[in-house]
Amino acid sequence: MTNALVVKAANLIRNGDIAGAEFALVSLAETEGDYALVAALDTLPPKDLLAVIREYDTSKESVVNLLVTPEQFARAVVMERLYGDHSHVRLRGMVNAVLFRDDSQTGEFLEAIGDVDGGCEALIDYLSDRDEEVVHFVTYDTFNVNRTEEGDEVDKSEVSDRDWKELTWLLKHEHPDMFEQIWPVLKKRMKERLRREMELERQEQELQEQKKLESEERPAAAARPTAVVDPGEESAL
């Protein structure tokens, strides 16, 4: 029955029926127990498992997200990068939903992600829109970019948001080897982003100045005197 349900779930996923696939997997847990579902998830291709996990809905609890193992999830996280979602909204949603489902396992999930090829790169994507705060945290141990004094450091209880701040704190203080692979890349990306923003701002200023000059020249041209022709003067023709 387990194999039949796995095949059914995989076919539903390929046909785009993610809700139906999750229902089939949940039915397996209800009839044969959680361990049967965990074993079934291990036989699903990472891309199929990812398709179910990335449909995470904060309004309901997902049995699959509750039972997926660190190794299974790590493979799915890496696979998520292939979707090319530049906003990384799905990535952050699924990481938060699974990574912080049980505080006692958060470290195991992080280690599993760090152990798989592409895992740290996925976490870089996860933190990409917080690059400045993360880089600041490296030196000052606070996410407030305006705080640089001794004593500004935050402890874990202050950043337990089950989101990017808590993840960053855990990486720096409990998984430093992983963090050393992540923050330098974020710093490089931050510098490149700031350079692009400054270039765009410079171009915008030049465009505004050009428009201003053109608007000043137009009235001057309109004010130039025109030659007056004597109506009594006959044409040479």
Coordinates of C-alpha atoms in Angstrom, one line a residue:
M1 CA 0.0 0.0 0.0
T2 CA 2.9 2.3 0.8
N3 CA 4.4 2.0 -2.6
A4 CA 1.0 2.5 -4.3
L5 CA 0.4 5.7 -2.4
V6 CA 3.8 7.0 -3.2
V7 CA 3.3 6.4 -6.9
K8 CA -0.1 8.0 -6.6
A9 CA 1.3 11.0 -4.8
A10 CA 4.1 11.4 -7.4
N11 CA 1.6 11.2 -10.3
L12 CA -0.6 13.8 -8.6
I13 CA 2.4 16.1 -8.2
R14 CA 3.4 15.8 -11.8
N15 CA -0.2 16.6 -12.8
G16 CA -0.1 19.8 -10.6
D17 CA -2.5 18.5 -7.9
I18 CA -0.3 19.3 -4.9
A19 CA -3.2 19.4 -2.5
G20 CA -4.3 15.9 -3.7
A21 CA -0.7 14.6 -3.3
E22 CA -0.4 15.9 0.2
F23 CA -3.8 14.4 1.1
A24 CA -2.6 11.0 -0.2
L25 CA 0.6 11.2 1.9
V26 CA -1.4 12.3 5.0
S27 CA -3.7 9.3 4.5
L28 CA -0.7 7.1 4.7
A29 CA 0.3 8.5 8.0
E30 CA -3.3 8.1 9.3
T31 CA -3.5 4.4 8.2
E32 CA 0.1 3.1 8.7
G33 CA 1.6 5.7 11.1
D34 CA 4.1 8.5 11.0
Y35 CA 7.1 6.2 10.4
A36 CA 5.4 4.9 7.2
L37 CA 5.1 8.5 5.9
V38 CA 8.7 9.3 6.8
A39 CA 9.8 6.2 4.8
A40 CA 7.5 7.2 1.9
L41 CA 9.0 10.7 1.8
D42 CA 12.4 9.2 1.5
T43 CA 11.4 7.4 -1.7
L44 CA 10.0 10.6 -3.3
P45 CA 12.4 12.4 -5.7
P46 CA 13.6 15.7 -4.0
K47 CA 11.7 17.8 -6.6
D48 CA 8.4 16.0 -5.8
L49 CA 8.9 16.4 -2.1
L50 CA 9.8 20.1 -2.6
A51 CA 6.6 20.6 -4.6
V52 CA 4.6 19.6 -1.5
I53 CA 6.7 21.5 1.0
R54 CA 6.9 24.8 -0.9
E55 CA 3.1 25.0 -0.9
Y56 CA 3.3 25.7 2.8
D57 CA 0.2 27.6 4.1
T58 CA 0.6 29.4 7.4
S59 CA -3.1 29.1 8.0
K60 CA -2.9 25.3 8.5
E61 CA -0.5 22.8 9.8
S62 CA 1.2 20.5 7.3
V63 CA 1.8 16.9 8.4
V64 CA 4.5 16.6 5.7
N65 CA 6.3 19.6 7.1
L66 CA 6.0 18.2 10.6
L67 CA 7.5 14.8 9.7
V68 CA 10.1 15.5 7.0
T69 CA 13.6 14.6 8.2
P70 CA 16.6 17.0 8.2
E71 CA 18.2 15.1 5.3
Q72 CA 15.1 15.0 3.2
F73 CA 14.5 18.7 3.8
A74 CA 18.1 19.7 3.0
R75 CA 17.8 18.1 -0.4
A76 CA 14.5 19.9 -1.0
V77 CA 16.0 23.2 0.0
V78 CA 18.8 22.9 -2.5
M79 CA 16.3 21.9 -5.2
E80 CA 14.4 25.1 -4.5
R81 CA 17.2 27.1 -6.1
L82 CA 16.4 25.6 -9.4
Y83 CA 13.0 27.3 -9.5
G84 CA 14.8 30.6 -10.0
D85 CA 12.5 32.5 -7.6
H86 CA 14.5 35.8 -7.3
S87 CA 12.3 37.0 -4.4
H88 CA 13.1 33.8 -2.4
V89 CA 9.6 34.2 -0.8
R90 CA 8.9 30.5 -1.1
L91 CA 12.3 29.5 0.2
R92 CA 12.0 31.7 3.3
G93 CA 8.5 30.4 4.0
M94 CA 9.4 26.7 3.8
V95 CA 12.6 27.1 5.7
N96 CA 10.9 29.0 8.5
A97 CA 8.0 26.5 8.6
V98 CA 10.3 23.4 8.9
L99 CA 13.4 24.7 10.6
F100 CA 11.6 26.2 13.6
R101 CA 8.9 23.6 13.9
D102 CA 10.7 22.0 16.9
D103 CA 13.5 23.9 18.7
S104 CA 15.2 20.7 19.6
Q105 CA 15.8 19.8 16.0
T106 CA 16.7 23.2 14.5
G107 CA 20.4 22.5 14.9
E108 CA 20.0 19.2 13.1
F109 CA 18.2 20.8 10.2
L110 CA 20.9 23.5 9.9
E111 CA 23.7 20.9 10.0
A112 CA 21.9 18.8 7.3
I113 CA 21.6 21.8 5.1
G114 CA 25.3 22.6 5.6
D115 CA 26.3 19.1 4.7
V116 CA 24.6 19.0 1.3
D117 CA 26.1 20.6 -1.7
G118 CA 24.4 23.9 -2.4
G119 CA 23.0 24.1 1.2
C120 CA 25.0 27.2 2.2
E121 CA 24.2 28.8 -1.1
A122 CA 20.5 28.3 -0.4
L123 CA 20.9 30.0 3.0
I124 CA 22.7 32.9 1.3
D125 CA 19.6 33.3 -0.9
Y126 CA 17.4 33.1 2.1
L127 CA 19.3 36.0 3.7
S128 CA 19.9 38.0 0.5
D129 CA 17.5 40.8 1.2
R130 CA 18.9 41.3 4.7
D131 CA 22.6 41.5 3.6
E132 CA 23.3 44.8 5.3
E133 CA 21.9 43.7 8.7
V134 CA 23.7 40.4 8.5
V135 CA 27.1 41.9 7.7
H136 CA 26.6 44.4 10.5
F137 CA 25.8 41.6 12.9
V138 CA 29.1 39.9 12.0
T139 CA 31.1 42.7 13.7
Y140 CA 28.7 44.2 16.2
D141 CA 26.4 41.3 17.1
T142 CA 23.3 43.5 16.6
F143 CA 21.0 43.9 13.6
N144 CA 20.5 47.6 14.3
V145 CA 22.9 49.2 11.8
N146 CA 22.9 52.3 13.8
R147 CA 24.3 50.6 16.9
T148 CA 28.0 50.1 17.1
E149 CA 28.8 50.5 20.8
E150 CA 29.9 47.9 23.3
G151 CA 26.8 46.5 25.0
D152 CA 24.6 46.7 21.9
E153 CA 24.9 42.9 21.4
V154 CA 21.7 41.0 21.3
D155 CA 21.2 37.5 22.8
K156 CA 19.1 34.7 21.4
S157 CA 16.0 35.6 23.4
E158 CA 15.9 39.0 21.8
V159 CA 15.9 37.7 18.2
S160 CA 13.7 34.6 18.6
D161 CA 11.5 35.6 15.7
R162 CA 11.5 32.2 14.1
D163 CA 12.7 34.1 11.0
W164 CA 15.9 35.5 9.5
K165 CA 17.2 37.1 12.7
E166 CA 17.0 33.9 14.7
L167 CA 18.5 31.9 11.9
T168 CA 21.4 34.4 11.6
W169 CA 22.1 34.3 15.3
L170 CA 22.1 30.5 15.3
L171 CA 24.5 30.4 12.4
K172 CA 27.0 32.8 13.9
H173 CA 26.9 31.5 17.5
E174 CA 26.2 27.8 17.0
H175 CA 27.3 27.0 13.4
P176 CA 30.3 29.3 12.8
D177 CA 31.8 27.1 10.1
M178 CA 28.7 27.5 8.0
F179 CA 28.4 31.2 8.8
E180 CA 32.0 31.7 7.5
Q181 CA 30.8 30.4 4.2
I182 CA 27.7 32.6 4.1
W183 CA 28.5 36.1 5.3
P184 CA 31.5 36.9 3.1
V185 CA 29.3 36.2 0.0
L186 CA 26.5 38.4 1.4
K187 CA 29.1 41.1 2.0
K188 CA 30.2 40.9 -1.6
R189 CA 26.7 40.9 -2.9
M190 CA 25.9 43.9 -0.6
K191 CA 28.8 45.9 -2.1
E192 CA 27.7 45.1 -5.6
R193 CA 24.1 46.1 -4.8
L194 CA 25.1 49.4 -3.3
R195 CA 27.4 50.1 -6.3
R196 CA 24.5 49.5 -8.7
E197 CA 22.2 51.7 -6.6
M198 CA 24.7 54.5 -6.5
E199 CA 25.1 54.2 -10.3
L200 CA 21.3 54.3 -10.9
E201 CA 21.1 57.3 -8.6
R202 CA 23.9 59.1 -10.5
Q203 CA 22.1 58.4 -13.8
E204 CA 18.9 59.7 -12.4
Q205 CA 20.5 62.9 -11.2
E206 CA 22.1 63.4 -14.6
L207 CA 18.8 62.9 -16.3
Q208 CA 17.1 65.4 -14.0
E209 CA 19.8 67.9 -14.6
Q210 CA 19.5 67.4 -18.4
K211 CA 15.7 68.0 -18.2
K212 CA 16.3 71.1 -16.2
L213 CA 18.7 72.5 -18.7
E214 CA 16.4 71.8 -21.6
S215 CA 13.5 73.5 -19.8
E216 CA 15.6 76.6 -19.2
E217 CA 16.7 76.8 -22.8
R218 CA 13.2 76.6 -24.3
P219 CA 11.9 79.9 -22.9
A220 CA 15.1 81.7 -23.9
A221 CA 14.7 80.5 -27.5
A222 CA 11.1 81.6 -27.5
A223 CA 12.1 85.1 -26.3
R224 CA 14.5 85.8 -29.2
P225 CA 13.3 88.7 -31.4
T226 CA 12.1 87.9 -34.9
A227 CA 12.8 89.9 -37.9
V228 CA 10.0 92.3 -38.8
V229 CA 9.1 92.5 -42.5
D230 CA 7.9 95.9 -43.8
P231 CA 4.6 95.1 -45.5
G232 CA 5.3 97.9 -48.0
E233 CA 8.6 96.3 -49.1
E234 CA 8.1 94.5 -52.4
S235 CA 9.5 91.2 -53.0
A236 CA 12.4 91.1 -55.3
L237 CA 10.5 88.4 -57.1

